[in-house]
Amino acid sequence: MSLTTPIRRRKLFTIYILALICSFLYITLTQTREKNAMEYIYGTDRRNELLNFQDCFKIIWGRNAFNDFIRRENIANGRNSSTYREFSCNHFMELTSMGGRIGNQLFEIAALFGISFEYDYIPIIDPSFPLLKYFDLPNVLRMNLNKLSICSPESFGIYIECFDNLKYNKGFNMTIHGYFQSWKYFKNSSDTIREILKIRTTYMQTARLFLQDHSKVGFKNICIHVRRADMNIDSNQRLGYAVAPISFIYKAINFCEINFKKAIFFVLSDDIKWCRKNIKRDVKFSSFNDPGYDLALMTLCDHVVVTSGTFGWWGAWLSNGTAIYFNDYPRPNSLLDEQFSREDYYPPNWIGLS
């Protein structure tokens, strides 16, 4: 037997082993990339993300991908009618904003996706929606829909059923319009809403640095949002909009100190001068001038105290810790209070203090 034969066999065996190792590493790395692609890592580009839930309801971050997902056809009157590629999924839901600021806009987006999820519609966000400044929202596309039914609450802080058979036709496209100030619109899709409502990286990074500069190991970070400016206007006061007194703020701080032992408090407000003058406790005051940073800061806190208003409400909800709220908002027995449902507005696990 030639001496070169064993050598050749050993070489072939070595090549075979190396090929197996390379194949194993390739499969492992591919699976890892696929797993990472399915997980949301904050601060990354979300354009290629796709979340599938039901037959028709879809969430797609990439605008080109969402445009491809929907097909456009011209109809007789010259308007564009958008239809899903599958004939069975051809009903859409859009929103026409009532305006308002960040808190009300967040309720509108959450209701849009929550109701669409519940009834298997395809939600649409117009590219002009102002909340896109702060959030990288999915399903963004300008569309002209026909055969529209409208769902619109008649008052603040109440829940209505959009698919009451006496008023709405599920076979039509739908527009939601108004103040959808209730957690019940997305009670069955809260995890989905949290996945959608990720604040843009620039706000989160700045807020995180501010928090890190003041945090201590073993201490809970607790945000206190104090809404005052517009709540103090005489006309709003007469309606029942209530400003939390300093006694509530101290009561909330005491509650947190008893229940969380070690805590650092961060105060955010649209009237930070009043807060600096009147809150005589060891707290850190936000110096941010853009509400995007304050909202990001609240979402990073372990727990949140809310005085009044939807902005603080969303800071507490997105934080997903313990939420403590001023139970006298709106002012009891006021005109606003008569049209308002605390059960609809405040989640049942939140803690109300007077």
Short mmCIF file of C-alpha atoms in Angstrom, two decimals:
data_model
loop_
_atom_site.label_atom_id
_atom_site.label_comp_id
_atom_site.label_asym_id
_atom_site.label_seq_id
_atom_site.Cartn_x
_atom_site.Cartn_y
_atom_site.Cartn_z
CA MET A 1 0.00 0.00 0.00
CA SER A 2 1.33 3.43 -0.86
CA LEU A 3 2.24 5.71 2.08
CA THR A 4 0.37 8.53 0.41
CA THR A 5 -2.99 6.74 0.77
CA PRO A 6 -3.31 7.15 4.62
CA ILE A 7 -2.15 10.74 4.30
CA ARG A 8 -4.76 11.39 1.61
CA ARG A 9 -7.44 9.77 3.79
CA ARG A 10 -6.48 11.92 6.77
CA LYS A 11 -6.68 15.04 4.62
CA LEU A 12 -10.10 14.04 3.32
CA PHE A 13 -11.30 13.28 6.86
CA THR A 14 -10.00 16.67 8.07
CA ILE A 15 -11.80 18.45 5.21
CA TYR A 16 -14.98 16.54 6.03
CA ILE A 17 -14.82 17.56 9.72
CA LEU A 18 -14.15 21.19 8.81
CA ALA A 19 -17.13 21.16 6.45
CA LEU A 20 -19.37 19.83 9.22
CA ILE A 21 -18.15 22.53 11.61
CA CYS A 22 -18.73 25.26 9.02
CA SER A 23 -22.25 23.94 8.32
CA PHE A 24 -23.03 23.89 12.04
CA LEU A 25 -21.77 27.44 12.52
CA TYR A 26 -23.74 28.67 9.50
CA ILE A 27 -26.98 27.13 10.75
CA THR A 28 -26.42 28.50 14.27
CA LEU A 29 -25.65 32.03 13.06
CA THR A 30 -28.63 31.98 10.68
CA GLN A 31 -31.00 30.92 13.45
CA THR A 32 -29.55 33.59 15.74
CA ARG A 33 -30.09 36.30 13.13
CA GLU A 34 -33.64 35.14 12.52
CA LYS A 35 -34.34 35.15 16.26
CA ASN A 36 -32.86 38.63 16.67
CA ALA A 37 -34.87 39.89 13.72
CA MET A 38 -38.07 38.86 15.49
CA GLU A 39 -37.12 40.56 18.74
CA TYR A 40 -37.39 44.32 19.10
CA ILE A 41 -34.08 45.86 20.17
CA TYR A 42 -34.63 49.50 21.01
CA GLY A 43 -32.86 52.01 18.84
CA THR A 44 -32.71 49.85 15.71
CA ASP A 45 -34.30 50.56 12.37
CA ARG A 46 -37.78 49.01 12.40
CA ARG A 47 -38.47 49.31 8.67
CA ASN A 48 -38.27 45.56 8.08
CA GLU A 49 -40.42 44.54 11.04
CA LEU A 50 -43.71 42.76 10.49
CA LEU A 51 -46.13 41.56 13.15
CA ASN A 52 -48.89 39.14 12.13
CA PHE A 53 -51.83 38.45 14.43
CA GLN A 54 -55.10 37.67 12.67
CA ASP A 55 -56.29 37.01 9.15
CA CYS A 56 -56.34 40.66 8.06
CA PHE A 57 -54.89 42.75 10.90
CA LYS A 58 -51.21 43.40 10.18
CA ILE A 59 -48.52 45.72 11.53
CA ILE A 60 -45.78 46.70 9.07
CA TRP A 61 -43.18 49.38 9.83
CA GLY A 62 -41.60 49.73 6.41
CA ARG A 63 -43.60 52.23 4.35
CA ASN A 64 -42.62 50.61 1.06
CA ALA A 65 -43.48 47.18 2.43
CA PHE A 66 -46.85 48.42 3.66
CA ASN A 67 -47.52 50.05 0.31
CA ASP A 68 -46.75 46.73 -1.40
CA PHE A 69 -49.05 44.98 1.03
CA ILE A 70 -51.91 47.17 -0.22
CA ARG A 71 -52.92 47.46 -3.87
CA ARG A 72 -54.35 50.65 -5.38
CA GLU A 73 -57.00 50.83 -8.08
CA ASN A 74 -58.77 53.79 -9.69
CA ILE A 75 -62.54 53.95 -9.47
CA ALA A 76 -65.10 55.85 -11.54
CA ASN A 77 -65.06 59.12 -9.64
CA GLY A 78 -61.32 59.47 -9.99
CA ARG A 79 -60.46 58.73 -6.36
CA ASN A 80 -58.11 55.97 -5.31
CA SER A 81 -59.58 52.94 -3.59
CA SER A 82 -57.12 50.79 -1.64
CA THR A 83 -57.76 47.10 -1.35
CA TYR A 84 -55.84 44.25 0.23
CA ARG A 85 -54.51 41.64 -2.19
CA GLU A 86 -56.84 39.02 -0.72
CA PHE A 87 -60.47 39.79 -1.44
CA SER A 88 -61.56 38.63 2.03
CA CYS A 89 -59.44 41.36 3.65
CA ASN A 90 -60.69 44.55 2.10
CA HIS A 91 -61.86 46.68 5.05
CA PHE A 92 -59.69 49.37 6.58
CA MET A 93 -59.75 51.66 9.60
CA GLU A 94 -58.33 55.16 9.67
CA LEU A 95 -58.49 58.05 12.12
CA THR A 96 -59.23 61.72 11.67
CA SER A 97 -57.56 63.47 14.57
CA MET A 98 -59.44 65.84 16.86
CA GLY A 99 -56.14 67.60 17.35
CA GLY A 100 -55.06 67.94 20.92
CA ARG A 101 -51.60 67.22 22.16
CA ILE A 102 -49.48 64.11 22.67
CA GLY A 103 -51.73 62.42 25.25
CA ASN A 104 -54.89 62.62 23.16
CA GLN A 105 -53.01 61.57 20.04
CA LEU A 106 -51.69 58.50 21.86
CA PHE A 107 -55.23 57.53 22.83
CA GLU A 108 -56.26 57.88 19.18
CA ILE A 109 -53.44 55.63 17.94
CA ALA A 110 -54.04 53.05 20.67
CA ALA A 111 -57.76 52.99 19.88
CA LEU A 112 -57.09 52.70 16.15
CA PHE A 113 -54.93 49.62 16.58
CA GLY A 114 -56.93 48.22 19.48
CA ILE A 115 -60.27 48.34 17.66
CA SER A 116 -58.67 47.10 14.43
CA PHE A 117 -57.14 44.19 16.32
CA GLU A 118 -60.45 43.33 17.98
CA TYR A 119 -62.44 43.26 14.73
CA ASP A 120 -59.67 42.24 12.30
CA TYR A 121 -59.46 45.47 10.31
CA ILE A 122 -56.33 46.86 8.65
CA PRO A 123 -55.34 50.09 10.48
CA ILE A 124 -54.00 53.05 8.49
CA ILE A 125 -52.04 56.10 9.73
CA ASP A 126 -51.76 59.17 7.53
CA PRO A 127 -48.15 60.41 7.04
CA SER A 128 -49.15 63.85 8.37
CA PHE A 129 -50.10 62.52 11.81
CA PRO A 130 -48.09 64.69 14.27
CA LEU A 131 -47.22 61.89 16.68
CA LEU A 132 -44.76 60.54 14.10
CA LYS A 133 -42.32 63.15 15.38
CA TYR A 134 -41.94 61.16 18.59
CA PHE A 135 -42.85 57.59 17.58
CA ASP A 136 -41.82 55.33 14.71
CA LEU A 137 -45.34 54.16 13.96
CA PRO A 138 -46.29 51.35 11.54
CA ASN A 139 -48.91 51.17 8.77
CA VAL A 140 -48.22 54.69 7.49
CA LEU A 141 -49.83 55.42 4.13
CA ARG A 142 -52.01 58.13 2.58
CA MET A 143 -55.24 56.53 1.35
CA ASN A 144 -58.63 57.70 0.18
CA LEU A 145 -61.27 55.37 1.56
CA ASN A 146 -64.89 55.14 0.51
CA LYS A 147 -67.91 53.49 2.14
CA LEU A 148 -66.94 54.90 5.54
CA SER A 149 -68.80 54.50 8.79
CA ILE A 150 -67.77 56.71 11.73
CA CYS A 151 -67.11 55.84 15.34
CA SER A 152 -66.94 58.88 17.62
CA PRO A 153 -67.32 59.12 21.43
CA GLU A 154 -69.68 61.82 22.58
CA SER A 155 -67.62 62.86 25.59
CA PHE A 156 -64.24 62.64 27.31
CA GLY A 157 -63.14 59.67 29.39
CA ILE A 158 -65.82 57.20 28.31
CA TYR A 159 -65.82 53.93 26.38
CA ILE A 160 -68.27 53.24 23.56
CA GLU A 161 -68.73 50.15 21.41
CA CYS A 162 -67.87 51.00 17.81
CA PHE A 163 -69.70 48.02 16.35
CA ASP A 164 -73.15 48.53 17.75
CA ASN A 165 -75.31 46.87 15.11
CA LEU A 166 -77.80 49.72 15.27
CA LYS A 167 -75.25 52.30 14.21
CA TYR A 168 -72.33 50.73 12.40
CA ASN A 169 -71.87 48.35 9.48
CA LYS A 170 -68.80 46.14 9.82
CA GLY A 171 -68.78 45.55 6.08
CA PHE A 172 -67.73 49.16 5.52
CA ASN A 173 -64.42 50.90 6.08
CA MET A 174 -64.34 52.90 9.28
CA THR A 175 -63.06 56.24 10.51
CA ILE A 176 -62.57 56.80 14.21
CA HIS A 177 -62.86 60.41 15.31
CA GLY A 178 -62.78 61.97 18.74
CA TYR A 179 -61.32 61.51 22.20
CA PHE A 180 -60.88 57.78 22.82
CA GLN A 181 -59.77 58.27 26.42
CA SER A 182 -60.21 54.74 27.73
CA TRP A 183 -57.93 51.77 28.27
CA LYS A 184 -60.82 49.52 27.27
CA TYR A 185 -60.29 50.22 23.57
CA PHE A 186 -57.06 48.22 23.73
CA LYS A 187 -57.61 45.98 26.77
CA ASN A 188 -57.17 42.83 24.64
CA SER A 189 -54.16 44.13 22.72
CA SER A 190 -52.09 45.93 25.35
CA ASP A 191 -48.90 43.99 24.53
CA THR A 192 -49.31 44.90 20.86
CA ILE A 193 -49.83 48.58 21.70
CA ARG A 194 -46.70 48.61 23.86
CA GLU A 195 -44.75 47.11 20.95
CA ILE A 196 -46.08 49.80 18.61
CA LEU A 197 -45.52 52.77 20.92
CA LYS A 198 -41.74 52.87 21.07
CA ILE A 199 -40.40 56.42 21.45
CA ARG A 200 -37.74 57.44 18.96
CA THR A 201 -34.14 56.78 19.97
CA THR A 202 -33.02 60.41 20.22
CA TYR A 203 -35.53 61.10 23.01
CA MET A 204 -34.89 57.84 24.84
CA GLN A 205 -31.11 58.20 24.85
CA THR A 206 -31.20 61.73 26.25
CA ALA A 207 -33.77 60.81 28.91
CA ARG A 208 -31.78 57.71 29.86
CA LEU A 209 -28.60 59.76 30.37
CA PHE A 210 -30.51 62.21 32.58
CA LEU A 211 -31.87 59.33 34.64
CA GLN A 212 -28.46 57.67 34.96
CA ASP A 213 -26.92 60.91 36.25
CA HIS A 214 -29.31 60.90 39.22
CA SER A 215 -30.01 57.21 39.84
CA LYS A 216 -28.64 55.17 42.74
CA VAL A 217 -28.15 51.43 43.01
CA GLY A 218 -31.01 49.81 44.90
CA PHE A 219 -33.32 52.85 44.56
CA LYS A 220 -36.56 52.98 42.58
CA ASN A 221 -36.93 55.83 40.10
CA ILE A 222 -40.35 57.45 40.45
CA CYS A 223 -41.66 60.16 38.13
CA ILE A 224 -44.27 62.70 39.26
CA HIS A 225 -46.08 64.48 36.45
CA VAL A 226 -47.73 67.75 37.53
CA ARG A 227 -50.24 69.23 35.06
CA ARG A 228 -51.19 72.80 35.89
CA ALA A 229 -51.04 75.41 33.10
CA ASP A 230 -54.26 74.91 31.13
CA MET A 231 -56.03 73.27 34.08
CA ASN A 232 -55.85 76.60 35.91
CA ILE A 233 -57.75 78.55 33.25
CA ASP A 234 -61.01 79.82 34.74
CA SER A 235 -63.22 78.35 32.01
CA ASN A 236 -61.62 74.92 32.48
CA GLN A 237 -61.96 75.18 36.24
CA ARG A 238 -65.67 75.86 35.91
CA LEU A 239 -66.09 72.77 33.72
CA GLY A 240 -64.42 70.58 36.31
CA TYR A 241 -60.77 70.31 35.30
CA ALA A 242 -58.93 69.95 38.58
CA VAL A 243 -55.40 70.87 39.59
CA ALA A 244 -53.92 68.55 42.19
CA PRO A 245 -52.98 70.41 45.41
CA ILE A 246 -49.57 70.14 47.00
CA SER A 247 -51.11 67.87 49.65
CA PHE A 248 -51.74 65.19 47.00
CA ILE A 249 -48.14 65.34 45.81
CA TYR A 250 -46.87 64.89 49.39
CA LYS A 251 -49.34 62.06 50.00
CA ALA A 252 -48.15 60.30 46.83
CA ILE A 253 -44.49 60.72 47.85
CA ASN A 254 -45.25 59.32 51.31
CA PHE A 255 -47.10 56.37 49.76
CA CYS A 256 -44.10 55.57 47.56
CA GLU A 257 -41.61 55.91 50.40
CA ILE A 258 -43.64 53.47 52.52
CA ASN A 259 -44.18 50.93 49.75
CA PHE A 260 -40.91 51.16 47.83
CA LYS A 261 -38.59 52.11 50.73
CA LYS A 262 -35.69 53.57 48.73
CA ALA A 263 -36.87 55.95 46.04
CA ILE A 264 -35.65 58.88 43.96
CA PHE A 265 -38.33 61.27 42.71
CA PHE A 266 -38.29 63.11 39.38
CA VAL A 267 -40.76 65.97 38.88
CA LEU A 268 -41.98 66.86 35.38
CA SER A 269 -44.44 69.65 34.74
CA ASP A 270 -45.80 72.27 32.34
CA ASP A 271 -45.29 74.69 35.27
CA ILE A 272 -41.89 73.70 36.61
CA LYS A 273 -41.43 77.09 38.31
CA TRP A 274 -44.43 76.41 40.56
CA CYS A 275 -43.05 72.97 41.34
CA ARG A 276 -39.61 74.30 42.29
CA LYS A 277 -41.21 76.88 44.54
CA ASN A 278 -43.77 74.67 46.28
CA ILE A 279 -42.43 71.10 46.44
CA LYS A 280 -40.25 71.16 49.55
CA ARG A 281 -38.94 67.61 49.30
CA ASP A 282 -35.78 66.00 48.00
CA VAL A 283 -36.73 65.66 44.31
CA LYS A 284 -35.03 66.10 40.95
CA PHE A 285 -36.65 68.51 38.51
CA SER A 286 -36.74 67.88 34.78
CA SER A 287 -35.03 70.55 32.72
CA PHE A 288 -36.39 69.37 29.37
CA ASN A 289 -38.30 71.82 27.18
CA ASP A 290 -39.60 69.27 24.65
CA PRO A 291 -42.42 66.99 25.86
CA GLY A 292 -40.85 64.08 23.98
CA TYR A 293 -38.02 63.94 26.52
CA ASP A 294 -40.38 64.14 29.50
CA LEU A 295 -42.51 61.33 28.10
CA ALA A 296 -39.40 59.22 27.48
CA LEU A 297 -38.28 59.88 31.06
CA MET A 298 -41.61 58.70 32.47
CA THR A 299 -41.48 55.48 30.45
CA LEU A 300 -38.04 54.77 31.94
CA CYS A 301 -39.18 55.30 35.53
CA ASP A 302 -40.13 52.28 37.66
CA HIS A 303 -43.36 53.94 38.83
CA VAL A 304 -45.30 57.10 37.93
CA VAL A 305 -47.52 59.54 39.84
CA VAL A 306 -50.15 61.33 37.72
CA THR A 307 -51.98 64.49 38.80
CA SER A 308 -54.30 65.03 35.82
CA GLY A 309 -54.39 64.97 32.05
CA THR A 310 -53.69 62.44 29.33
CA PHE A 311 -49.96 63.15 28.97
CA GLY A 312 -49.18 61.90 32.46
CA TRP A 313 -51.67 59.05 31.94
CA TRP A 314 -49.61 57.75 29.03
CA GLY A 315 -46.34 58.19 30.87
CA ALA A 316 -47.72 55.95 33.62
CA TRP A 317 -49.19 53.37 31.23
CA LEU A 318 -46.03 53.07 29.12
CA SER A 319 -43.88 52.81 32.26
CA ASN A 320 -45.89 49.70 33.14
CA GLY A 321 -45.09 49.95 36.84
CA THR A 322 -47.27 51.11 39.72
CA ALA A 323 -49.43 54.08 38.74
CA ILE A 324 -50.80 56.48 41.36
CA TYR A 325 -53.33 59.09 40.28
CA PHE A 326 -55.21 62.08 41.69
CA ASN A 327 -58.66 60.68 42.39
CA ASP A 328 -60.37 64.09 42.36
CA TYR A 329 -59.81 64.59 38.64
CA PRO A 330 -62.18 65.60 37.24
CA ARG A 331 -63.60 67.59 40.15
CA PRO A 332 -66.42 65.53 41.73
CA ASN A 333 -69.98 66.66 40.88
CA SER A 334 -68.78 69.00 38.14
CA LEU A 335 -70.17 69.12 34.60
CA LEU A 336 -67.14 67.24 33.31
CA ASP A 337 -67.49 64.64 36.06
CA GLU A 338 -71.10 63.91 35.06
CA GLN A 339 -69.95 62.97 31.54
CA PHE A 340 -66.86 61.09 32.69
CA SER A 341 -66.40 57.45 33.74
CA ARG A 342 -63.53 56.73 36.14
CA GLU A 343 -64.00 53.04 35.45
CA ASP A 344 -63.42 53.63 31.74
CA TYR A 345 -60.57 56.12 32.13
CA TYR A 346 -58.40 54.67 34.91
CA PRO A 347 -57.17 51.06 34.61
CA PRO A 348 -58.41 48.91 37.52
CA ASN A 349 -54.91 48.19 38.86
CA TRP A 350 -54.04 51.88 39.25
CA ILE A 351 -54.15 53.45 42.72
CA GLY A 352 -56.25 56.55 43.34
CA LEU A 353 -55.41 58.99 46.13
CA SER A 354 -57.32 62.16 47.02
#
